[in-house]
mmCIF file with all atom_site columns, C-alpha atoms in Angstrom:
data_model
loop_
_atom_site.group_PDB
_atom_site.id
_atom_site.type_symbol
_atom_site.label_atom_id
_atom_site.label_alt_id
_atom_site.label_comp_id
_atom_site.label_asym_id
_atom_site.label_entity_id
_atom_site.label_seq_id
_atom_site.pdbx_PDB_ins_code
_atom_site.Cartn_x
_atom_site.Cartn_y
_atom_site.Cartn_z
_atom_site.occupancy
_atom_site.B_iso_or_equiv
_atom_site.pdbx_formal_charge
_atom_site.auth_seq_id
_atom_site.auth_comp_id
_atom_site.auth_asym_id
_atom_site.auth_atom_id
_atom_site.pdbx_PDB_model_num
ATOM 1   C CA . MET A 1 1   ? 0.112   -0.048 0.085   1.00 82.00 ? 1   MET A CA 1
ATOM 2   C CA . ILE A 1 2   ? 1.473   3.200  -0.826  1.00 82.00 ? 2   ILE A CA 1
ATOM 3   C CA . VAL A 1 3   ? 1.405   5.852  1.949   1.00 83.00 ? 3   VAL A CA 1
ATOM 4   C CA . VAL A 1 4   ? 1.164   9.529  0.841   1.00 84.00 ? 4   VAL A CA 1
ATOM 5   C CA . SER A 1 5   ? 2.502   11.987 3.235   1.00 89.00 ? 5   SER A CA 1
ATOM 6   C CA . PHE A 1 6   ? 0.880   15.339 4.630   1.00 89.00 ? 6   PHE A CA 1
ATOM 7   C CA . MET A 1 7   ? 3.444   17.548 2.968   1.00 92.00 ? 7   MET A CA 1
ATOM 8   C CA . SER A 1 8   ? 2.725   15.756 -0.330  1.00 93.00 ? 8   SER A CA 1
ATOM 9   C CA . TYR A 1 9   ? -1.023  16.852 -0.678  1.00 93.00 ? 9   TYR A CA 1
ATOM 10  C CA . ILE A 1 10  ? -0.190  20.268 0.653   1.00 94.00 ? 10  ILE A CA 1
ATOM 11  C CA . LEU A 1 11  ? 2.492   20.733 -2.205  1.00 95.00 ? 11  LEU A CA 1
ATOM 12  C CA . LEU A 1 12  ? 0.182   19.203 -4.766  1.00 95.00 ? 12  LEU A CA 1
ATOM 13  C CA . ALA A 1 13  ? -2.430  21.950 -3.700  1.00 95.00 ? 13  ALA A CA 1
ATOM 14  C CA . ILE A 1 14  ? 0.092   24.468 -3.834  1.00 96.00 ? 14  ILE A CA 1
ATOM 15  C CA . LEU A 1 15  ? 0.753   23.399 -7.316  1.00 97.00 ? 15  LEU A CA 1
ATOM 16  C CA . LEU A 1 16  ? -2.560  23.448 -8.340  1.00 96.00 ? 16  LEU A CA 1
ATOM 17  C CA . PHE A 1 17  ? -3.403  26.626 -6.919  1.00 96.00 ? 17  PHE A CA 1
ATOM 18  C CA . SER A 1 18  ? -0.335  28.368 -8.660  1.00 97.00 ? 18  SER A CA 1
ATOM 19  C CA . ILE A 1 19  ? -1.402  26.624 -11.946 1.00 96.00 ? 19  ILE A CA 1
ATOM 20  C CA . GLY A 1 20  ? -4.810  28.063 -11.487 1.00 95.00 ? 20  GLY A CA 1
ATOM 21  C CA . LEU A 1 21  ? -3.684  31.633 -10.825 1.00 96.00 ? 21  LEU A CA 1
ATOM 22  C CA . ILE A 1 22  ? -1.319  31.602 -13.623 1.00 96.00 ? 22  ILE A CA 1
ATOM 23  C CA . GLY A 1 23  ? -4.125  30.449 -15.934 1.00 93.00 ? 23  GLY A CA 1
ATOM 24  C CA . VAL A 1 24  ? -6.481  33.650 -14.639 1.00 93.00 ? 24  VAL A CA 1
ATOM 25  C CA . VAL A 1 25  ? -3.707  36.130 -14.857 1.00 93.00 ? 25  VAL A CA 1
ATOM 26  C CA . SER A 1 26  ? -2.380  34.954 -18.162 1.00 92.00 ? 26  SER A CA 1
ATOM 27  C CA . ARG A 1 27  ? -5.063  34.045 -20.279 1.00 88.00 ? 27  ARG A CA 1
ATOM 28  C CA . LYS A 1 28  ? -7.197  35.490 -22.365 1.00 86.00 ? 28  LYS A CA 1
ATOM 29  C CA . ASN A 1 29  ? -10.076 32.711 -23.140 1.00 88.00 ? 29  ASN A CA 1
ATOM 30  C CA . ILE A 1 30  ? -13.065 33.371 -20.791 1.00 87.00 ? 30  ILE A CA 1
ATOM 31  C CA . PHE A 1 31  ? -13.260 29.477 -20.454 1.00 87.00 ? 31  PHE A CA 1
ATOM 32  C CA . VAL A 1 32  ? -9.727  28.994 -19.555 1.00 90.00 ? 32  VAL A CA 1
ATOM 33  C CA . ILE A 1 33  ? -10.218 31.674 -16.944 1.00 91.00 ? 33  ILE A CA 1
ATOM 34  C CA . TYR A 1 34  ? -12.968 29.942 -15.677 1.00 90.00 ? 34  TYR A CA 1
ATOM 35  C CA . MET A 1 35  ? -11.531 26.381 -15.640 1.00 92.00 ? 35  MET A CA 1
ATOM 36  C CA . SER A 1 36  ? -8.670  27.987 -13.736 1.00 94.00 ? 36  SER A CA 1
ATOM 37  C CA . ILE A 1 37  ? -10.827 29.508 -11.176 1.00 92.00 ? 37  ILE A CA 1
ATOM 38  C CA . GLU A 1 38  ? -11.993 25.701 -10.388 1.00 92.00 ? 38  GLU A CA 1
ATOM 39  C CA . LEU A 1 39  ? -8.797  24.529 -10.360 1.00 94.00 ? 39  LEU A CA 1
ATOM 40  C CA . MET A 1 40  ? -7.929  26.945 -7.578  1.00 94.00 ? 40  MET A CA 1
ATOM 41  C CA . LEU A 1 41  ? -11.166 26.171 -5.600  1.00 92.00 ? 41  LEU A CA 1
ATOM 42  C CA . ASN A 1 42  ? -10.392 22.527 -5.713  1.00 93.00 ? 42  ASN A CA 1
ATOM 43  C CA . ALA A 1 43  ? -6.651  23.058 -4.618  1.00 95.00 ? 43  ALA A CA 1
ATOM 44  C CA . ILE A 1 44  ? -8.505  25.105 -1.772  1.00 94.00 ? 44  ILE A CA 1
ATOM 45  C CA . ASN A 1 45  ? -10.903 22.016 -0.833  1.00 93.00 ? 45  ASN A CA 1
ATOM 46  C CA . LEU A 1 46  ? -7.588  19.773 -0.892  1.00 94.00 ? 46  LEU A CA 1
ATOM 47  C CA . ILE A 1 47  ? -5.966  21.619 1.601   1.00 94.00 ? 47  ILE A CA 1
ATOM 48  C CA . LEU A 1 48  ? -8.979  21.607 3.665   1.00 93.00 ? 48  LEU A CA 1
ATOM 49  C CA . VAL A 1 49  ? -9.589  18.009 3.333   1.00 94.00 ? 49  VAL A CA 1
ATOM 50  C CA . THR A 1 50  ? -5.631  17.218 3.970   1.00 93.00 ? 50  THR A CA 1
ATOM 51  C CA . LEU A 1 51  ? -5.430  19.658 7.292   1.00 93.00 ? 51  LEU A CA 1
ATOM 52  C CA . SER A 1 52  ? -9.124  17.999 8.312   1.00 93.00 ? 52  SER A CA 1
ATOM 53  C CA . ARG A 1 53  ? -7.540  14.565 7.972   1.00 91.00 ? 53  ARG A CA 1
ATOM 54  C CA . HIS A 1 54  ? -4.057  15.540 9.635   1.00 91.00 ? 54  HIS A CA 1
ATOM 55  C CA . PHE A 1 55  ? -6.153  17.228 12.573  1.00 92.00 ? 55  PHE A CA 1
ATOM 56  C CA . ALA A 1 56  ? -8.447  14.624 12.926  1.00 90.00 ? 56  ALA A CA 1
ATOM 57  C CA . THR A 1 57  ? -11.626 17.001 12.769  1.00 90.00 ? 57  THR A CA 1
ATOM 58  C CA . MET A 1 58  ? -14.352 17.458 10.415  1.00 91.00 ? 58  MET A CA 1
ATOM 59  C CA . ASP A 1 59  ? -14.241 21.114 10.400  1.00 90.00 ? 59  ASP A CA 1
ATOM 60  C CA . GLY A 1 60  ? -12.267 21.103 7.096   1.00 88.00 ? 60  GLY A CA 1
ATOM 61  C CA . GLN A 1 61  ? -14.361 18.584 5.281   1.00 91.00 ? 61  GLN A CA 1
ATOM 62  C CA . ILE A 1 62  ? -17.698 20.689 6.000   1.00 93.00 ? 62  ILE A CA 1
ATOM 63  C CA . ILE A 1 63  ? -15.979 23.867 4.871   1.00 92.00 ? 63  ILE A CA 1
ATOM 64  C CA . SER A 1 64  ? -14.843 22.165 1.565   1.00 91.00 ? 64  SER A CA 1
ATOM 65  C CA . MET A 1 65  ? -18.559 20.699 1.283   1.00 93.00 ? 65  MET A CA 1
ATOM 66  C CA . MET A 1 66  ? -19.662 24.421 1.494   1.00 93.00 ? 66  MET A CA 1
ATOM 67  C CA . VAL A 1 67  ? -16.772 25.495 -0.893  1.00 90.00 ? 67  VAL A CA 1
ATOM 68  C CA . MET A 1 68  ? -18.204 22.783 -3.510  1.00 92.00 ? 68  MET A CA 1
ATOM 69  C CA . ALA A 1 69  ? -21.894 24.288 -3.098  1.00 93.00 ? 69  ALA A CA 1
ATOM 70  C CA . ILE A 1 70  ? -20.577 27.653 -3.537  1.00 90.00 ? 70  ILE A CA 1
ATOM 71  C CA . ALA A 1 71  ? -18.570 26.599 -6.753  1.00 89.00 ? 71  ALA A CA 1
ATOM 72  C CA . ALA A 1 72  ? -21.515 24.757 -8.348  1.00 91.00 ? 72  ALA A CA 1
ATOM 73  C CA . ALA A 1 73  ? -23.438 27.818 -7.826  1.00 92.00 ? 73  ALA A CA 1
ATOM 74  C CA . GLU A 1 74  ? -20.810 30.025 -9.360  1.00 88.00 ? 74  GLU A CA 1
ATOM 75  C CA . ALA A 1 75  ? -20.393 27.398 -12.201 1.00 90.00 ? 75  ALA A CA 1
ATOM 76  C CA . THR A 1 76  ? -24.057 28.182 -13.048 1.00 93.00 ? 76  THR A CA 1
ATOM 77  C CA . VAL A 1 77  ? -23.911 31.770 -13.018 1.00 92.00 ? 77  VAL A CA 1
ATOM 78  C CA . PHE A 1 78  ? -20.919 32.027 -14.740 1.00 88.00 ? 78  PHE A CA 1
ATOM 79  C CA . LEU A 1 79  ? -21.586 29.748 -17.680 1.00 90.00 ? 79  LEU A CA 1
ATOM 80  C CA . SER A 1 80  ? -24.971 31.539 -17.823 1.00 92.00 ? 80  SER A CA 1
ATOM 81  C CA . LEU A 1 81  ? -23.064 34.646 -18.009 1.00 88.00 ? 81  LEU A CA 1
ATOM 82  C CA . ILE A 1 82  ? -20.526 33.627 -20.636 1.00 86.00 ? 82  ILE A CA 1
ATOM 83  C CA . VAL A 1 83  ? -23.347 32.476 -22.918 1.00 89.00 ? 83  VAL A CA 1
ATOM 84  C CA . SER A 1 84  ? -25.146 35.873 -22.447 1.00 88.00 ? 84  SER A CA 1
ATOM 85  C CA . LEU A 1 85  ? -21.889 37.435 -23.384 1.00 84.00 ? 85  LEU A CA 1
ATOM 86  C CA . PHE A 1 86  ? -21.130 35.427 -26.243 1.00 86.00 ? 86  PHE A CA 1
ATOM 87  C CA . ARG A 1 87  ? -24.637 36.076 -27.689 1.00 89.00 ? 87  ARG A CA 1
ATOM 88  C CA . VAL A 1 88  ? -24.016 39.492 -27.794 1.00 85.00 ? 88  VAL A CA 1
ATOM 89  C CA . LYS A 1 89  ? -20.372 39.901 -28.748 1.00 82.00 ? 89  LYS A CA 1
ATOM 90  C CA . ARG A 1 90  ? -20.092 36.542 -30.573 1.00 85.00 ? 90  ARG A CA 1
ATOM 91  C CA . SER A 1 91  ? -16.121 36.073 -28.917 1.00 82.00 ? 91  SER A CA 1
ATOM 92  C CA . ILE A 1 92  ? -14.822 34.400 -25.774 1.00 81.00 ? 92  ILE A CA 1
ATOM 93  C CA . ASN A 1 93  ? -11.932 36.788 -25.870 1.00 82.00 ? 93  ASN A CA 1
ATOM 94  C CA . ILE A 1 94  ? -11.710 38.727 -22.525 1.00 80.00 ? 94  ILE A CA 1
ATOM 95  C CA . ASP A 1 95  ? -10.451 41.856 -24.438 1.00 80.00 ? 95  ASP A CA 1
ATOM 96  C CA . ASP A 1 96  ? -13.655 42.091 -26.336 1.00 79.00 ? 96  ASP A CA 1
ATOM 97  C CA . TYR A 1 97  ? -15.683 42.559 -22.958 1.00 76.00 ? 97  TYR A CA 1
ATOM 98  C CA . ASN A 1 98  ? -14.029 45.847 -21.937 1.00 76.00 ? 98  ASN A CA 1
ATOM 99  C CA . SER A 1 99  ? -17.292 48.117 -22.394 1.00 71.00 ? 99  SER A CA 1
ATOM 100 C CA . LEU A 1 100 ? -17.615 48.521 -18.771 1.00 66.00 ? 100 LEU A CA 1
ATOM 101 C CA . LYS A 1 101 ? -13.865 49.508 -18.361 1.00 71.00 ? 101 LYS A CA 1
ATOM 102 C CA . GLN A 1 102 ? -13.456 53.107 -16.974 1.00 71.00 ? 102 GLN A CA 1
ATOM 103 C CA . LYS A 1 103 ? -12.262 55.983 -19.168 1.00 69.00 ? 103 LYS A CA 1
ATOM 104 C CA . ASP A 1 104 ? -9.967  58.383 -18.389 1.00 66.00 ? 104 ASP A CA 1
ATOM 105 C CA . THR A 1 105 ? -11.501 61.380 -17.413 1.00 58.00 ? 105 THR A CA 1
ATOM 106 C CA . LEU A 1 106 ? -8.550  63.782 -18.645 1.00 56.00 ? 106 LEU A CA 1
#
């Protein structure tokens, strides 16, 4: 049986969160940004469950379930927003959605 250490889970979660953060910051495709946000939420869930298991409490698992419920609601709203925006602009590039950007007042 393979035994995975506590630090391996934490390092994996940090790696997943870093990949998600890089995806949010560097990509222009709105679906890639959405998937990167989901990756970061799952990394947080992994940390919560790992800490919960390490300290032998249920708190982290309960909070993780709440994060999953919030992520499901966020997915519903975000995907409906993407579909609505795509119907208007016919593009999934985030640069095409700068109509709400504040103009310089000079």
